[in-house]
Amino acid sequence: MKKLLYLALFMLIGAAIIGLGILVGSNASWYFAWIVGTALFVLLLAGSVMLFDKEDEAPAPSQPD
């Protein structure tokens, strides 16, 4: 749970930095946001694939007779 809170904190800090870059008017922040967004999408996709693969490996719960 602690790692999830750190992730949320860093995501908020990153969003604030990107927002600040947009307010300043730098075009580089748009490219940075695109790269971060693409990396986040790929990581979420890989995590969901690993989760579904793990569910397939788990033994089915036994039914009482």
PDB file of C-alpha atoms in Angstrom:
ATOM      1  CA  MET A   1       0.000   0.000   0.000  1.00  0.00           C
ATOM      2  CA  LYS A   2       2.922   2.303   0.749  1.00  0.00           C
ATOM      3  CA  LYS A   3       4.266   1.892  -2.792  1.00  0.00           C
ATOM      4  CA  LEU A   4       0.847   2.764  -4.223  1.00  0.00           C
ATOM      5  CA  LEU A   5       0.794   5.984  -2.202  1.00  0.00           C
ATOM      6  CA  TYR A   6       4.295   6.854  -3.429  1.00  0.00           C
ATOM      7  CA  LEU A   7       3.152   6.216  -7.009  1.00  0.00           C
ATOM      8  CA  ALA A   8       0.135   8.480  -6.526  1.00  0.00           C
ATOM      9  CA  LEU A   9       2.329  11.190  -5.008  1.00  0.00           C
ATOM     10  CA  PHE A  10       4.812  11.061  -7.884  1.00  0.00           C
ATOM     11  CA  MET A  11       1.993  11.079 -10.441  1.00  0.00           C
ATOM     12  CA  LEU A  12       0.548  14.215  -8.829  1.00  0.00           C
ATOM     13  CA  ILE A  13       3.961  15.871  -8.789  1.00  0.00           C
ATOM     14  CA  GLY A  14       4.461  14.946 -12.447  1.00  0.00           C
ATOM     15  CA  ALA A  15       1.035  16.302 -13.372  1.00  0.00           C
ATOM     16  CA  ALA A  16       1.806  19.555 -11.555  1.00  0.00           C
ATOM     17  CA  ILE A  17       5.112  19.907 -13.405  1.00  0.00           C
ATOM     18  CA  ILE A  18       3.434  19.239 -16.747  1.00  0.00           C
ATOM     19  CA  GLY A  19       0.694  21.739 -15.925  1.00  0.00           C
ATOM     20  CA  LEU A  20       3.279  24.328 -14.960  1.00  0.00           C
ATOM     21  CA  GLY A  21       5.095  23.744 -18.250  1.00  0.00           C
ATOM     22  CA  ILE A  22       1.856  24.257 -20.167  1.00  0.00           C
ATOM     23  CA  LEU A  23       1.135  27.483 -18.301  1.00  0.00           C
ATOM     24  CA  VAL A  24       4.625  28.769 -19.038  1.00  0.00           C
ATOM     25  CA  GLY A  25       4.056  28.076 -22.723  1.00  0.00           C
ATOM     26  CA  SER A  26       6.822  25.623 -23.506  1.00  0.00           C
ATOM     27  CA  ASN A  27       6.016  23.191 -26.322  1.00  0.00           C
ATOM     28  CA  ALA A  28       8.452  20.667 -24.857  1.00  0.00           C
ATOM     29  CA  SER A  29       6.006  19.845 -22.065  1.00  0.00           C
ATOM     30  CA  TRP A  30       3.523  18.441 -24.605  1.00  0.00           C
ATOM     31  CA  TYR A  31       6.138  16.013 -25.882  1.00  0.00           C
ATOM     32  CA  PHE A  32       7.044  15.066 -22.322  1.00  0.00           C
ATOM     33  CA  ALA A  33       3.375  14.454 -21.495  1.00  0.00           C
ATOM     34  CA  TRP A  34       3.007  12.301 -24.608  1.00  0.00           C
ATOM     35  CA  ILE A  35       6.042  10.196 -23.696  1.00  0.00           C
ATOM     36  CA  VAL A  36       4.919   9.769 -20.068  1.00  0.00           C
ATOM     37  CA  GLY A  37       1.357   8.938 -21.145  1.00  0.00           C
ATOM     38  CA  THR A  38       2.539   6.361 -23.662  1.00  0.00           C
ATOM     39  CA  ALA A  39       4.856   4.752 -21.102  1.00  0.00           C
ATOM     40  CA  LEU A  40       2.042   4.654 -18.533  1.00  0.00           C
ATOM     41  CA  PHE A  41      -0.298   3.040 -21.067  1.00  0.00           C
ATOM     42  CA  VAL A  42       2.273   0.372 -21.932  1.00  0.00           C
ATOM     43  CA  LEU A  43       2.950  -0.357 -18.244  1.00  0.00           C
ATOM     44  CA  LEU A  44      -0.769  -0.656 -17.461  1.00  0.00           C
ATOM     45  CA  LEU A  45      -1.250  -2.935 -20.450  1.00  0.00           C
ATOM     46  CA  ALA A  46       1.645  -5.151 -19.383  1.00  0.00           C
ATOM     47  CA  GLY A  47       0.317  -5.276 -15.829  1.00  0.00           C
ATOM     48  CA  SER A  48      -3.159  -6.289 -16.957  1.00  0.00           C
ATOM     49  CA  VAL A  49      -1.730  -9.021 -19.194  1.00  0.00           C
ATOM     50  CA  MET A  50       0.292 -10.347 -16.261  1.00  0.00           C
ATOM     51  CA  LEU A  51      -2.812 -10.254 -14.046  1.00  0.00           C
ATOM     52  CA  PHE A  52      -4.934 -12.195 -16.536  1.00  0.00           C
ATOM     53  CA  ASP A  53      -2.122 -14.696 -17.054  1.00  0.00           C
ATOM     54  CA  LYS A  54      -1.842 -15.181 -13.281  1.00  0.00           C
ATOM     55  CA  GLU A  55      -5.598 -15.797 -13.035  1.00  0.00           C
ATOM     56  CA  ASP A  56      -5.367 -18.531 -15.677  1.00  0.00           C
ATOM     57  CA  GLU A  57      -2.650 -20.309 -13.676  1.00  0.00           C
ATOM     58  CA  ALA A  58      -4.558 -20.234 -10.386  1.00  0.00           C
ATOM     59  CA  PRO A  59      -6.280 -23.517  -9.513  1.00  0.00           C
ATOM     60  CA  ALA A  60     -10.054 -23.460  -9.582  1.00  0.00           C
ATOM     61  CA  PRO A  61     -11.667 -23.549  -6.137  1.00  0.00           C
ATOM     62  CA  SER A  62     -12.893 -27.020  -5.235  1.00  0.00           C
ATOM     63  CA  GLN A  63     -16.631 -27.523  -4.975  1.00  0.00           C
ATOM     64  CA  PRO A  64     -17.992 -29.341  -1.907  1.00  0.00           C
ATOM     65  CA  ASP A  65     -19.525 -32.708  -2.738  1.00  0.00           C
TER      66      ASP A  65
END
